[in-house]
Amino acid sequence: MTLLNLDFIKDFFTHNQVYKEDVNGNEFTELKRVPYRWTHGATDLTLGDGLLIYSIIHYMRAKTIVCLGSGGGFIPRIMTQARVDLYDSQIFEGNRDYNWGDIGVTYVVDADNGIGGNIDWKTEDSFFRKTFFPRVILDTTENSYYNFFVKEDIKIDYLHIDAGHSYDDVKNDFELYSKLLSPNGIISIHDTDESFEKDLIITKDISDQHHNDDYTSGPSKLIKELKYNSEWEIFNFFNNGIFRSKPSSTGLTILQRCKN
Ligand SMILES: C[S@@+](CC[C@H](N)C(=O)[O-])C[C@H]1O[C@@H](n2cnc3c(N)ncnc32)[C@H](O)[C@@H]1O
């Protein structure tokens, strides 16, 4: 027995299902790794830092969830599953519809600008979109902030920041979107562990798995500053180096506004 459904993790979260035909015309399903899952320290059967995000959403009963940037849709699919599980375990009630019912919403904002990576779920029939039905905004985080979230007066229960990775981008995302945080709201920032990148070898060919050469310096600079900001409680979840023979996360930092 395991608390985690390992087959479900493998078939829906750490892989995309691709439908194919063999030479005899028989259909079969191929599993393809979700791009960038390695940045979360996820493997075929583990969710890496996604398990932290799942647990916080489940524990805090977060309903309105925003994911800024997601090349492979790995984190937003976990976010939606956490909300659906809250319904199935009789915490949320009402209409179970993934994004238009009573169990909240997962918004994914991505400019599809190739900065820091590429998205693989743009088409509506991508495995991610037709399985998890996120509400997608294909625009920059700044435009989306002013032209959608502010205009619709949205309050955010859980915010994940993983879009532009320059210091200016991540700081701007944090400063703008934290204004919309609900009283118990939580923010996570990805790629905050500089030690991960220090000895990482970067290949120079462009592929689906391409990741910026320098992606932790902006986020890690921001969280170092926030450590001295008395407005925020901050906790780093860094597992790089604990178990060298397996993938580890590029760092996840969790923040909540101080209560007093
Ligand atoms: C590739 S993701 C990082 C990988 C990520 N760890 C994951 O789980 O998929 C970064 C994404 O941010 C997007 N992006 C970069 N700058 C952006 C901006 N200013 N506004 C919105 N999206 C942006 C890119 O299109 C890219 O898909």
Short mmCIF file of N, CA, C and O and ligand atoms in Angstrom, two decimals, residues 35-37 39-40 68-75 109-119 139-142 162-165 169 173 190-191 210-211, ligand 1:
data_model
loop_
_atom_site.label_atom_id
_atom_site.label_comp_id
_atom_site.label_asym_id
_atom_site.label_seq_id
_atom_site.Cartn_x
_atom_site.Cartn_y
_atom_site.Cartn_z
N PRO A 35 7.86 17.90 -20.14
CA PRO A 35 9.05 18.77 -20.16
C PRO A 35 9.22 19.53 -18.85
O PRO A 35 8.23 19.93 -18.24
N TYR A 36 10.45 19.72 -18.45
CA TYR A 36 10.82 20.50 -17.26
C TYR A 36 10.43 19.85 -15.93
O TYR A 36 10.61 20.46 -14.89
N ARG A 37 9.89 18.63 -15.97
CA ARG A 37 9.54 18.01 -14.68
C ARG A 37 10.79 17.86 -13.82
O ARG A 37 10.72 17.91 -12.60
N THR A 39 13.07 19.94 -13.32
CA THR A 39 13.37 21.14 -12.53
C THR A 39 12.65 21.10 -11.18
O THR A 39 12.99 21.84 -10.27
N HIS A 40 11.65 20.25 -11.10
CA HIS A 40 10.92 20.09 -9.84
C HIS A 40 11.45 18.90 -9.04
O HIS A 40 10.93 18.58 -7.98
N LEU A 68 2.06 31.23 -12.77
CA LEU A 68 2.69 32.14 -13.74
C LEU A 68 3.85 31.42 -14.41
O LEU A 68 4.87 31.14 -13.77
N GLY A 69 3.69 31.06 -15.66
CA GLY A 69 4.72 30.36 -16.41
C GLY A 69 4.65 28.87 -16.16
O GLY A 69 4.65 28.43 -15.01
N SER A 70 4.56 28.12 -17.24
CA SER A 70 4.62 26.66 -17.09
C SER A 70 4.89 26.02 -18.43
O SER A 70 3.97 25.83 -19.23
N GLY A 71 6.14 25.71 -18.67
CA GLY A 71 6.51 25.13 -19.95
C GLY A 71 5.81 23.83 -20.25
O GLY A 71 5.40 23.58 -21.38
N GLY A 72 5.67 22.98 -19.23
CA GLY A 72 5.10 21.65 -19.48
C GLY A 72 3.76 21.41 -18.81
O GLY A 72 3.18 20.33 -18.97
N GLY A 73 3.27 22.39 -18.06
CA GLY A 73 1.99 22.20 -17.37
C GLY A 73 2.08 21.24 -16.20
O GLY A 73 1.06 20.75 -15.70
N PHE A 74 3.31 20.97 -15.73
CA PHE A 74 3.46 20.01 -14.64
C PHE A 74 2.79 20.51 -13.34
O PHE A 74 1.98 19.80 -12.74
N ILE A 75 3.13 21.73 -12.93
CA ILE A 75 2.58 22.25 -11.67
C ILE A 75 1.07 22.51 -11.77
O ILE A 75 0.33 22.10 -10.88
N VAL A 109 -0.87 31.37 -16.69
CA VAL A 109 -0.48 32.54 -17.48
C VAL A 109 0.88 32.24 -18.11
O VAL A 109 1.84 31.98 -17.38
N ASP A 110 0.94 32.28 -19.42
CA ASP A 110 2.25 32.07 -20.07
C ASP A 110 2.25 32.83 -21.40
O ASP A 110 1.32 32.71 -22.20
N ALA A 111 3.29 33.62 -21.60
CA ALA A 111 3.36 34.46 -22.79
C ALA A 111 3.74 33.67 -24.03
O ALA A 111 3.66 34.18 -25.14
N ASP A 112 4.16 32.42 -23.85
CA ASP A 112 4.63 31.61 -24.99
C ASP A 112 5.66 32.40 -25.79
O ASP A 112 5.61 32.46 -27.01
N ASN A 113 6.58 33.03 -25.06
CA ASN A 113 7.57 33.90 -25.72
C ASN A 113 8.94 33.24 -25.84
O ASN A 113 9.90 33.87 -26.27
N GLY A 114 9.03 31.98 -25.44
CA GLY A 114 10.30 31.25 -25.57
C GLY A 114 11.36 31.69 -24.57
O GLY A 114 12.47 31.19 -24.60
N ILE A 115 11.00 32.61 -23.67
CA ILE A 115 11.99 33.07 -22.68
C ILE A 115 12.01 32.07 -21.52
O ILE A 115 11.00 31.86 -20.85
N GLY A 116 13.15 31.43 -21.35
CA GLY A 116 13.29 30.44 -20.27
C GLY A 116 12.71 29.09 -20.64
O GLY A 116 12.70 28.18 -19.83
N GLY A 117 12.23 28.95 -21.87
CA GLY A 117 11.70 27.66 -22.29
C GLY A 117 10.47 27.82 -23.16
O GLY A 117 10.02 28.94 -23.40
N ASN A 118 9.96 26.69 -23.62
CA ASN A 118 8.80 26.72 -24.52
C ASN A 118 7.65 25.92 -23.92
O ASN A 118 7.87 24.98 -23.17
N ILE A 119 6.43 26.31 -24.29
CA ILE A 119 5.28 25.52 -23.82
C ILE A 119 4.96 24.43 -24.85
O ILE A 119 5.22 24.60 -26.04
N ASP A 139 -0.41 35.37 -22.46
CA ASP A 139 0.03 36.77 -22.49
C ASP A 139 1.11 36.93 -21.42
O ASP A 139 1.32 36.02 -20.61
N THR A 140 1.74 38.09 -21.40
CA THR A 140 2.76 38.30 -20.37
C THR A 140 2.07 38.39 -19.00
O THR A 140 0.88 38.73 -18.90
N THR A 141 2.85 38.14 -17.97
CA THR A 141 2.29 38.20 -16.62
C THR A 141 1.83 39.63 -16.30
O THR A 141 0.84 39.82 -15.62
N GLU A 142 2.58 40.62 -16.81
CA GLU A 142 2.21 42.01 -16.51
C GLU A 142 0.89 42.40 -17.19
O GLU A 142 -0.01 42.95 -16.55
N ASP A 162 6.82 31.29 -11.82
CA ASP A 162 7.81 30.51 -12.59
C ASP A 162 7.80 30.98 -14.05
O ASP A 162 7.92 30.18 -14.97
N ALA A 163 7.65 32.30 -14.26
CA ALA A 163 7.58 32.82 -15.65
C ALA A 163 8.95 33.39 -16.04
O ALA A 163 9.90 32.63 -16.16
N GLY A 164 9.03 34.70 -16.24
CA GLY A 164 10.34 35.28 -16.54
C GLY A 164 11.26 35.10 -15.33
O GLY A 164 10.84 35.33 -14.20
N HIS A 165 12.52 34.69 -15.58
CA HIS A 165 13.40 34.37 -14.46
C HIS A 165 14.46 35.43 -14.17
O HIS A 165 15.31 35.24 -13.29
N ASP A 169 12.01 40.51 -13.72
CA ASP A 169 10.75 39.82 -14.01
C ASP A 169 10.14 39.20 -12.76
O ASP A 169 8.95 39.37 -12.48
N ASP A 173 6.69 40.26 -10.91
CA ASP A 173 5.58 39.30 -10.70
C ASP A 173 5.20 39.23 -9.23
O ASP A 173 4.02 39.24 -8.87
N HIS A 190 9.65 29.38 -7.82
CA HIS A 190 10.46 28.25 -8.28
C HIS A 190 11.86 28.72 -8.69
O HIS A 190 12.06 29.89 -8.97
N ASP A 191 12.81 27.78 -8.70
CA ASP A 191 14.18 28.05 -9.15
C ASP A 191 14.92 29.00 -8.21
O ASP A 191 15.59 29.94 -8.66
N HIS A 210 15.11 22.62 -23.34
CA HIS A 210 16.04 23.72 -23.16
C HIS A 210 15.61 24.59 -21.99
O HIS A 210 14.45 24.90 -21.81
N HIS A 211 16.55 24.95 -21.20
CA HIS A 211 16.28 25.78 -20.03
C HIS A 211 17.32 26.88 -20.01
O HIS A 211 18.46 26.65 -20.37
C1 LIG B 1 9.65 26.97 -19.25
S1 LIG B 1 8.83 27.66 -17.87
C2 LIG B 1 9.91 27.18 -16.65
C3 LIG B 1 9.83 25.68 -16.48
C4 LIG B 1 8.97 25.28 -15.35
N1 LIG B 1 9.81 24.94 -14.24
C5 LIG B 1 7.88 24.25 -15.55
O1 LIG B 1 7.50 23.65 -14.58
O2 LIG B 1 7.34 24.08 -16.63
C6 LIG B 1 9.01 29.37 -18.08
C7 LIG B 1 7.88 29.87 -18.93
O3 LIG B 1 7.71 31.24 -18.66
C8 LIG B 1 7.20 31.85 -19.82
N2 LIG B 1 7.50 33.28 -19.71
C9 LIG B 1 8.72 33.90 -19.76
N3 LIG B 1 8.58 35.22 -19.57
C10 LIG B 1 7.25 35.45 -19.37
C11 LIG B 1 6.47 36.61 -19.07
N4 LIG B 1 7.02 37.81 -18.94
N5 LIG B 1 5.14 36.46 -18.94
C12 LIG B 1 4.56 35.25 -19.05
N6 LIG B 1 5.24 34.11 -19.32
C13 LIG B 1 6.56 34.21 -19.46
C14 LIG B 1 7.83 31.14 -21.00
O4 LIG B 1 6.97 31.14 -22.12
C15 LIG B 1 8.03 29.71 -20.42
O5 LIG B 1 7.04 28.82 -20.88
#
